[in-house]
Coordinates of N, CA and C in Angstrom, one line a residue:
X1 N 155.7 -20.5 106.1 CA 156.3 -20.0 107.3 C 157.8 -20.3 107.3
X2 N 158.2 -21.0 106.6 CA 159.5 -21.6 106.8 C 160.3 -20.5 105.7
X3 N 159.9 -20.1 104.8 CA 160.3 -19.5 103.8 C 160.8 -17.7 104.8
X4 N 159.4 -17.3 105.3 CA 159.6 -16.5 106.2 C 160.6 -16.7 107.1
X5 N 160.9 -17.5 107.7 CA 161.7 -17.6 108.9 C 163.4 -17.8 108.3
X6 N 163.5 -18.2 107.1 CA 164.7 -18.4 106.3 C 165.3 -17.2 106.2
X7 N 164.2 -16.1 105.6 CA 164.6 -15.1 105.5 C 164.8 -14.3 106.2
X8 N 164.2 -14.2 107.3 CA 164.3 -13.7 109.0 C 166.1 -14.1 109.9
X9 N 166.3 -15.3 109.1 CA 167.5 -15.6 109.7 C 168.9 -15.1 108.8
X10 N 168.4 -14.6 107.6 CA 169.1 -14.3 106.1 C 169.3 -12.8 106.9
X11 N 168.7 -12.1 107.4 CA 169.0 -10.5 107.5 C 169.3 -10.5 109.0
X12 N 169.0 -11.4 109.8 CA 169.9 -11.0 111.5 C 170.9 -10.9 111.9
X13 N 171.5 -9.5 112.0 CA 172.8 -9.1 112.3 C 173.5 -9.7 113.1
X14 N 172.2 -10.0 114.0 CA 173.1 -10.2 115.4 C 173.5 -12.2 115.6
X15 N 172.8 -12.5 114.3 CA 172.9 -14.2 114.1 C 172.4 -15.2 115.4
X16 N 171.0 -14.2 115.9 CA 170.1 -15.1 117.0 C 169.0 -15.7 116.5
X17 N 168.6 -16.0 115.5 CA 167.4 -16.6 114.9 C 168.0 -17.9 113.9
X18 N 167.7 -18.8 114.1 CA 167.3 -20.0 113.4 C 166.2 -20.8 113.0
X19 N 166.5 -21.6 111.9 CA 165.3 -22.4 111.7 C 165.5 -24.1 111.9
X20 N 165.2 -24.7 112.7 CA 165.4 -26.4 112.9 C 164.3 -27.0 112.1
X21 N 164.7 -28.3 111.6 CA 163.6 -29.0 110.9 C 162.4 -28.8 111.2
X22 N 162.1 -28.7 112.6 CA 160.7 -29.0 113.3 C 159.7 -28.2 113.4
X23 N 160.7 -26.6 112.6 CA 159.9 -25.2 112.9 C 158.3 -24.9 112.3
X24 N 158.6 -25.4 111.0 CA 157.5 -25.3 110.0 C 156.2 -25.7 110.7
X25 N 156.5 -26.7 110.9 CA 155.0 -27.7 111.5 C 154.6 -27.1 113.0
X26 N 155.4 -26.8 113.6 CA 155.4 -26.4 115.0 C 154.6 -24.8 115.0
X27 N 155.5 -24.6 114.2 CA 155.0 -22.9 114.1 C 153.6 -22.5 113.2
X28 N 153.5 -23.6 112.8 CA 152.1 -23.2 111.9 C 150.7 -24.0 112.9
X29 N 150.8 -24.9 113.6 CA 149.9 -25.3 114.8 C 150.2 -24.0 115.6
X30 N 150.8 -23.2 116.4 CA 150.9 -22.7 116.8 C 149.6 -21.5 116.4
X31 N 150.3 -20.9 115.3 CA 149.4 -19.9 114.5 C 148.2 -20.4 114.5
X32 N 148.0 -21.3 114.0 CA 146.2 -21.9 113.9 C 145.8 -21.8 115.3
X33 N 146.3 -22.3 116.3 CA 146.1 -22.2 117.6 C 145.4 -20.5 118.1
X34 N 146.6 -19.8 117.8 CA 146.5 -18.3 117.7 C 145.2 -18.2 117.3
X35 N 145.0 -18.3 115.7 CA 143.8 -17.6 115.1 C 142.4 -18.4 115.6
X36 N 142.7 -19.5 116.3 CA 141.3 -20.2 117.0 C 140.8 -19.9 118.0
X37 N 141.8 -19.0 118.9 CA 141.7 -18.4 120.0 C 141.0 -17.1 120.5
X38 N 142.0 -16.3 119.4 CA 141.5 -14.9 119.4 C 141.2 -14.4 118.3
X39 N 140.0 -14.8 117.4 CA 139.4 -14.5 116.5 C 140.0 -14.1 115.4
X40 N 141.1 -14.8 114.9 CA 142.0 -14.3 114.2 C 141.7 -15.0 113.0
X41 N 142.5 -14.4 111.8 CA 141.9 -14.8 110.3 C 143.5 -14.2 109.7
X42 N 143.6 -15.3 108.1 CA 145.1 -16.0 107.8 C 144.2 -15.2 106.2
X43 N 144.8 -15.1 105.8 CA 144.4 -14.9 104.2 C 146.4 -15.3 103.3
X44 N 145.5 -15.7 102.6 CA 146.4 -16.5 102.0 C 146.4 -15.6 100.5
X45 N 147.4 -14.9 99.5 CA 147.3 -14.6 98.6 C 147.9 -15.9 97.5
X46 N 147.3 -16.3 96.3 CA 147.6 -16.5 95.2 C 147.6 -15.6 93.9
X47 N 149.0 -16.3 93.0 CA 148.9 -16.2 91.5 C 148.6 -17.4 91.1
X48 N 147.8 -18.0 90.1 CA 148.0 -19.0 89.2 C 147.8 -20.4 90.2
X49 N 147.2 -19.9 91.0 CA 146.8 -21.3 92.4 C 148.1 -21.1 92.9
X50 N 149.5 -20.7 93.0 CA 150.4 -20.8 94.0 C 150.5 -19.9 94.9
X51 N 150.2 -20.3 96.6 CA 150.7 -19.2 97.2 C 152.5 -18.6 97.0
X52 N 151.6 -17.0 97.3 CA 152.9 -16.1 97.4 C 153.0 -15.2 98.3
X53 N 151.8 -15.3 99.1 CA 151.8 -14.1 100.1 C 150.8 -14.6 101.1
X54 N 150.9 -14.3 102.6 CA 150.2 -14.6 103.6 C 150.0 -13.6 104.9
X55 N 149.3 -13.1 104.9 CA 149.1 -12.8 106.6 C 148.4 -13.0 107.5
X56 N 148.4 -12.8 108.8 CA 147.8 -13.4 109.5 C 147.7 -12.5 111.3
X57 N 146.6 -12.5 111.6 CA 146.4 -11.6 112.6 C 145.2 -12.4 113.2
X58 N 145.1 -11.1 114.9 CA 144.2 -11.6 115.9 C 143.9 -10.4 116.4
X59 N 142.5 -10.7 117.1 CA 142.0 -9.6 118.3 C 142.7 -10.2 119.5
X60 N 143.5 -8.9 119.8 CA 143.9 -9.0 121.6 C 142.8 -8.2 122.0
X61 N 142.9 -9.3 122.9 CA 142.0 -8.5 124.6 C 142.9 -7.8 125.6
X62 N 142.4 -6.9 126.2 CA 143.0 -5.9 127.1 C 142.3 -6.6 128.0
X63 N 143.8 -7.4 129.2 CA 143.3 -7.9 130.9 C 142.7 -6.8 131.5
X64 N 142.1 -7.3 132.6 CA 141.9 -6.4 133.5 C 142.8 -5.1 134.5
X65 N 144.0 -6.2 134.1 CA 145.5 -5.1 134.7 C 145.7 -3.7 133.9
X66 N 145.4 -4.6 132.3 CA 146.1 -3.7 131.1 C 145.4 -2.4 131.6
X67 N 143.9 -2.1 132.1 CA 143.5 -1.2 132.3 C 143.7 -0.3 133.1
X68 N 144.8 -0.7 133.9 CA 145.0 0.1 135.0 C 146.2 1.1 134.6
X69 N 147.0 1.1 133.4 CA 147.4 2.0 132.6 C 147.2 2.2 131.1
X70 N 146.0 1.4 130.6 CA 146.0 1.8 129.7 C 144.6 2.3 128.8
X71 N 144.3 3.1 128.1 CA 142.6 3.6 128.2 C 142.6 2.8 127.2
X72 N 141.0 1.9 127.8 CA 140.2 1.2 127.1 C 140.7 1.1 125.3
X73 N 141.0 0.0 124.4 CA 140.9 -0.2 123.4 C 140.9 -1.6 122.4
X74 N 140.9 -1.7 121.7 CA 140.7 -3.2 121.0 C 141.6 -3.2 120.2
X75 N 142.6 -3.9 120.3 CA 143.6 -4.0 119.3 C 143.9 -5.3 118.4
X76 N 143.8 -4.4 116.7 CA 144.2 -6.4 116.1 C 145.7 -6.3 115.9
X77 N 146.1 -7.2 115.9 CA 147.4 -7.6 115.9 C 148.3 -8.5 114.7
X78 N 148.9 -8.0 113.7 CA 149.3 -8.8 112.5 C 150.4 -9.6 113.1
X79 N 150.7 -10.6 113.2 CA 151.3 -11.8 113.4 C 152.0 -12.1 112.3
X80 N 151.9 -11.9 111.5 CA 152.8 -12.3 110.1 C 152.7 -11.9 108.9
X81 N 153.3 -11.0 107.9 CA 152.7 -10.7 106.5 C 154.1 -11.3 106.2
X82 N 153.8 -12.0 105.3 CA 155.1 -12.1 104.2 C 154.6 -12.2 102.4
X83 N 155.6 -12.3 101.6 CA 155.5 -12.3 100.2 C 156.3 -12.5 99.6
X84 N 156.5 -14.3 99.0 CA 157.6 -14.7 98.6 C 158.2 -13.8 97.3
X85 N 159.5 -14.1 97.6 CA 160.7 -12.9 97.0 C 160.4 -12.4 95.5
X86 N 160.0 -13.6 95.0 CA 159.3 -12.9 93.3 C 158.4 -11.9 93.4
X87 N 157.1 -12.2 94.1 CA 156.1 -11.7 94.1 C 155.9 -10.3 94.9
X88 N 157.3 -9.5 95.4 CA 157.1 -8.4 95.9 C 157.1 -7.2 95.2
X89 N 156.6 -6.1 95.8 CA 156.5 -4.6 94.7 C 155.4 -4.9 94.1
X90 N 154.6 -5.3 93.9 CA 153.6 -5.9 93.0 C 152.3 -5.5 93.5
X91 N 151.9 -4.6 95.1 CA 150.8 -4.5 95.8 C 150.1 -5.6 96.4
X92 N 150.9 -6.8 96.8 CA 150.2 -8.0 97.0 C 149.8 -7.6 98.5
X93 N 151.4 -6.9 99.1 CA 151.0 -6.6 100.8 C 150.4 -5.9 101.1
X94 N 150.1 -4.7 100.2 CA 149.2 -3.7 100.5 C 147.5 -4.0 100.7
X95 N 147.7 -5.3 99.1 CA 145.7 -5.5 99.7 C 145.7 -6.2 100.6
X96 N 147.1 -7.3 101.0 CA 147.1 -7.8 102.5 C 146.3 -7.2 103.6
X97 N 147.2 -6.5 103.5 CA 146.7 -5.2 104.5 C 145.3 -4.6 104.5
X98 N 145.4 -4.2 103.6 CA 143.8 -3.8 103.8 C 142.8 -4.9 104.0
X99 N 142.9 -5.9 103.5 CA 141.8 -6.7 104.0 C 141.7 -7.2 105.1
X100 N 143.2 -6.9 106.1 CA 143.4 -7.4 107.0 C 142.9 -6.2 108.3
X101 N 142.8 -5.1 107.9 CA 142.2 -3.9 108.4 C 141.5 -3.9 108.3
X102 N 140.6 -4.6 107.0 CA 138.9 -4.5 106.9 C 138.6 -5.3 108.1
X103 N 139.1 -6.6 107.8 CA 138.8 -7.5 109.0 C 138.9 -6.8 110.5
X104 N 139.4 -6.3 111.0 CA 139.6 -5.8 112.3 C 138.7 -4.9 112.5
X105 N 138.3 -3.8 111.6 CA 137.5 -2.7 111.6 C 135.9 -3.6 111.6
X106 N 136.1 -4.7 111.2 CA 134.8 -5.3 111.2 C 134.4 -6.0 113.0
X107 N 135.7 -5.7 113.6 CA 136.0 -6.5 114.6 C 135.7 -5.6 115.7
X108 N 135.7 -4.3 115.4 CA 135.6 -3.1 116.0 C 137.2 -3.1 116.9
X109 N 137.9 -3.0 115.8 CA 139.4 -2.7 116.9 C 139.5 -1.0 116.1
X110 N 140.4 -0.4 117.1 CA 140.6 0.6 116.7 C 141.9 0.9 116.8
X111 N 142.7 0.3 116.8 CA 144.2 0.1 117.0 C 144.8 -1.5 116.2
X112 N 145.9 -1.3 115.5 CA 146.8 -2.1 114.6 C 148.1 -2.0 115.5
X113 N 148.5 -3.0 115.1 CA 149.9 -3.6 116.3 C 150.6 -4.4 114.9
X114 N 151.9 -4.2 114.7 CA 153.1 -5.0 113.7 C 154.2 -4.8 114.2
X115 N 154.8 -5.7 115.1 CA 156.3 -5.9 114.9 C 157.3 -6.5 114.1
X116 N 158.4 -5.6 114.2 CA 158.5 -5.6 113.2 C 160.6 -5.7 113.6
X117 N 161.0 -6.7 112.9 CA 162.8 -6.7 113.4 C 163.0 -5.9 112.4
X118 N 164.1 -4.6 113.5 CA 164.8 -3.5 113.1 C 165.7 -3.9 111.5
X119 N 165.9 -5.2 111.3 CA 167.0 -5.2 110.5 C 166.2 -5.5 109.2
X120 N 165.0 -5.4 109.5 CA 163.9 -5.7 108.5 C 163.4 -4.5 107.4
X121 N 164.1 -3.5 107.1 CA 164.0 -2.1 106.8 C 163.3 -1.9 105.4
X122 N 163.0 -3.0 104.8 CA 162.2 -3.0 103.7 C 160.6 -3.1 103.9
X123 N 160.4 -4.1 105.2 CA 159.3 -4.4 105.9 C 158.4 -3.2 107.0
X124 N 159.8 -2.1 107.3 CA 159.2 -1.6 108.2 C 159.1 -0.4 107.4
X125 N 159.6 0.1 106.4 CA 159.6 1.2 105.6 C 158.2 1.1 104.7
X126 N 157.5 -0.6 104.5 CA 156.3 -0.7 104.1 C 155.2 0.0 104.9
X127 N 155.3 -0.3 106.2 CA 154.7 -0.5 107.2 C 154.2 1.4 107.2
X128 N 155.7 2.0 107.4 CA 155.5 3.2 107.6 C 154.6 3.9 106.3
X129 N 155.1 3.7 105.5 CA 154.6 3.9 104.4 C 152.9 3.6 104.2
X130 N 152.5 2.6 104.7 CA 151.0 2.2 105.1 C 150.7 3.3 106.0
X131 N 151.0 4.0 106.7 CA 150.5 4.7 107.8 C 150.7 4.4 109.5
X132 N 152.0 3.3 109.5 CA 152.1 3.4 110.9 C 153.1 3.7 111.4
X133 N 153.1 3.8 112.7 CA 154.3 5.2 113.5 C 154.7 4.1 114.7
X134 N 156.1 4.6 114.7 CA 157.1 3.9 115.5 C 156.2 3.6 117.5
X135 N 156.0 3.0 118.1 CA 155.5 3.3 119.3 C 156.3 2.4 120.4
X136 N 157.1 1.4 120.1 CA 158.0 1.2 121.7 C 159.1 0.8 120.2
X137 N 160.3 0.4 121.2 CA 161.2 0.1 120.4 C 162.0 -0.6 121.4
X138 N 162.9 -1.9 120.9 CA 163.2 -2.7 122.0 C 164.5 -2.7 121.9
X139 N 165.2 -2.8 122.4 CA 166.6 -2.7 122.4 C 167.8 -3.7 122.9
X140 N 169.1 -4.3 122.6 CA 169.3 -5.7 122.7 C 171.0 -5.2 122.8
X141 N 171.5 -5.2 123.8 CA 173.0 -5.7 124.3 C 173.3 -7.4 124.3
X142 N 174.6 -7.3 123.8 CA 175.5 -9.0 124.0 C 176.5 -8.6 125.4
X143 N 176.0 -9.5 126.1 CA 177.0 -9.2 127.3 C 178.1 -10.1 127.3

């Protein structure tokens, strides 16, 4: 996660992301937290016993509000794919992905959720290229 978040801070234009000593540990209770909550599952990719790739996702629940605009659905939600920098182009994220879809389809979601920072264009161009389509987009003034 820390390796992730390095590199998250390596491409932010706008230079609002950092990583403090404490992130790693913090951020990874966190996630576990996450996946203990909402049925969520971490797959970890190895070469040669070293990880080089990870993702990690959950089933969101739709509140009772969500329903008052939004029709009924089960959405899983990827929380994190990364693939350290050697190990990319190689299809590691793609079977990420799919297994991470199998999981959800096993889950009966019918909707996939990835956010994804704009400045990330290698990550989101994956994404698209997987089969998914742009659906809000968030927008950010420095005042």
């Amino acid at each position: 996660m820390e390796e992730l978040q390095d590199y998250m801070v390596s491409i932010d234009s706008m230079h609002l992301r950092r990583r403090l000593p404490a992130y790693g540990e913090t951020y990874a209770n966190y996630l576990l937290q996450e996946i203990q909550e909402h049925q969520g599952l971490i797959l970890i990719a190895e070469v040669q016993n070293i990880a080089v790739g990870v993702i990690a996702g959950i089933i969101e629940n739709q509140m009772e509000d969500d329903l008052l605009e939004w029709i009924p659905h089960t959405t899983g939600r990827v929380l994190e794919l990364y693939i350290s920098d050697h190990h990319r182009a190689q299809g590691i994220g793609k079977m990420l992905m799919q297994k991470m879809e199998t999981y959800f389809l096993e889950k009966n979601c019918d909707v996939v959720r990835i956010e994804v920072l704009s400045a990330n264009r290698r990550a989101y161009d994956f994404y698209r290229k997987s089969g998914y389509n742009d659906r809000f987009v968030d927008v950010i003034k420095f005042l």
